[in-house]
XYZ file of C-alpha atoms in Angstrom:
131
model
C -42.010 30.327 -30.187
C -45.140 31.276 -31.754
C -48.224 33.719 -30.759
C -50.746 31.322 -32.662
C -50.160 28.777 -30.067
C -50.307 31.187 -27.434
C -53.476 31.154 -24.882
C -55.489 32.992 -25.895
C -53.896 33.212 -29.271
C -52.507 36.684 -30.880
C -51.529 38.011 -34.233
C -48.127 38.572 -34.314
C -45.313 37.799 -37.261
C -42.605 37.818 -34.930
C -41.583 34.719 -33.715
C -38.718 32.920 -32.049
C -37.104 29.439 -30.261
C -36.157 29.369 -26.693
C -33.993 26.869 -24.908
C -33.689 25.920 -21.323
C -31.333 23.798 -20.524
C -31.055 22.839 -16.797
C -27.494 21.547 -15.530
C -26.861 18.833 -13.192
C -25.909 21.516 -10.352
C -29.810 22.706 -10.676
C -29.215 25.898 -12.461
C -31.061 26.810 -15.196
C -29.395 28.341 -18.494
C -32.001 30.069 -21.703
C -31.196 30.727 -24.888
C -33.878 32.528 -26.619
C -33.642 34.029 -30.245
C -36.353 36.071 -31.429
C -37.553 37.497 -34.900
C -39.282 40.485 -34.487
C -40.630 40.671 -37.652
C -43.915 42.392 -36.345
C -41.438 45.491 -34.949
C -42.649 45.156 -32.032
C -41.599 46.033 -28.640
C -40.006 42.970 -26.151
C -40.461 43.271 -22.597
C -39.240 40.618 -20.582
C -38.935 36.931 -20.444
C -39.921 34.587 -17.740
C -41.212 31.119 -16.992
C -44.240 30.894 -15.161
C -46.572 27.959 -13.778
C -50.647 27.212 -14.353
C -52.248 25.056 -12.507
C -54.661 22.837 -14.698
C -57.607 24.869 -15.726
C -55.513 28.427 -15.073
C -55.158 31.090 -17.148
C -52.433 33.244 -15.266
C -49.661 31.835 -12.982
C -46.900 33.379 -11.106
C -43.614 33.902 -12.299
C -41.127 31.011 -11.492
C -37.607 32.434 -13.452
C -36.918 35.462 -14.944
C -35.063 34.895 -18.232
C -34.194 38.313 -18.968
C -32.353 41.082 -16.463
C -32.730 43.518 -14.896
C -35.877 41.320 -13.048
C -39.297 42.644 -13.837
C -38.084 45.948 -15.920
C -39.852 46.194 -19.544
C -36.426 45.791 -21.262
C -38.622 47.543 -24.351
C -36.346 45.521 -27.025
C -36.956 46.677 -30.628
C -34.529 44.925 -32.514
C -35.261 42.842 -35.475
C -32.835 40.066 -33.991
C -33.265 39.602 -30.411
C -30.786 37.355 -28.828
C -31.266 36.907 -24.818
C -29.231 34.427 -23.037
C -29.337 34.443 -19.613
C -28.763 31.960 -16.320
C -32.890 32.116 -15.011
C -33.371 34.202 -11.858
C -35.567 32.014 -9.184
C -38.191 34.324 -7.293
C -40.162 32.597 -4.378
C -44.020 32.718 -5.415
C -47.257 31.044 -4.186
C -46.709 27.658 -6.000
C -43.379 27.346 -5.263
C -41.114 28.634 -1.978
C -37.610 27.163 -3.343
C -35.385 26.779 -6.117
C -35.381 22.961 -5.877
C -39.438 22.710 -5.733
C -39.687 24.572 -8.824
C -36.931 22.735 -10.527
C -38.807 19.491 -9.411
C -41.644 20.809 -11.336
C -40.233 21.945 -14.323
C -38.175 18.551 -14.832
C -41.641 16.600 -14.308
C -43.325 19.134 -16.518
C -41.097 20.634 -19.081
C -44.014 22.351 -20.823
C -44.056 25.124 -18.236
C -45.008 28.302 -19.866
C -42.240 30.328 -21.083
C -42.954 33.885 -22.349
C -41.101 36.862 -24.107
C -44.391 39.021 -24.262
C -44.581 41.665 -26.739
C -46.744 45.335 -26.160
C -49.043 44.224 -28.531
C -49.521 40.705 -27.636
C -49.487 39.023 -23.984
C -47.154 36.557 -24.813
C -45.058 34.760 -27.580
C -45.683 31.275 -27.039
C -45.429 28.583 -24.607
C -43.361 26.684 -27.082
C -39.740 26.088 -26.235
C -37.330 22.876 -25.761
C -36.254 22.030 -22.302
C -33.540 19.434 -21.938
C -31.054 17.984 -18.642
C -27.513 18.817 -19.325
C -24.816 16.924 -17.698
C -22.519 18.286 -15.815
């Protein structure tokens, strides 16, 4: 997860790698490490959805608890794993629609933004467990 590749980009030396990994059952498991080499403050950690030409979306999962409280996480090592939190939104009423979604589309934004910069990155792996 980098801020460079962010949109809009931000200068930011922390950085990090986030994994989904979404289980036969439908539920949806992260594993996000982050460096925060920029000392900065974490927030929270979601996955949202754009629509093509979008620049905001709602949230689909929260990756981080409790849902929608700045967890204001200052470690150098941040390590946040967490089963993702649906919330019903505009783009997406159930669960199962936004799983269909994010299986057809695994580049869904994921975020752990940080005070000084919207977001981290949209960069993260996504694969189907078994089982």
């Amino acid at each position: 997860m980098r801020s460079d590749i962010e949109v809009p980009a931000c200068e930011t030396e922390s950085q990090g790698h986030a994994q989904i990994q979404i289980f036969q059952d439908g539920r949806i498991e992260s594993t996000v490490i982050l460096n925060n080499k920029g000392n900065e403050s974490v927030r929270f950690g979601h996955i949202h959805h754009l629509n093509p030409g979008a620049s905001t979306g709602p949230i689909i999962w929260w990756l981080s608890s409790p849902v929608g409280v700045d967890l204001n996480l200052t470690e150098r090592h941040i390590d946040v794993r967490q089963d993702g939190i649906f919330v019903a939104n505009p783009h997406f009423a159930s669960h199962a629609a936004g799983l269909a979604e994010l299986l057809a589309n695994p580049q869904l934004l994921r975020q752990f933004p940080f005070d000084h910069c919207p977001a981290v990155s949209r960069a993260a792996s996504c694969r189907r467990e078994a089982g």
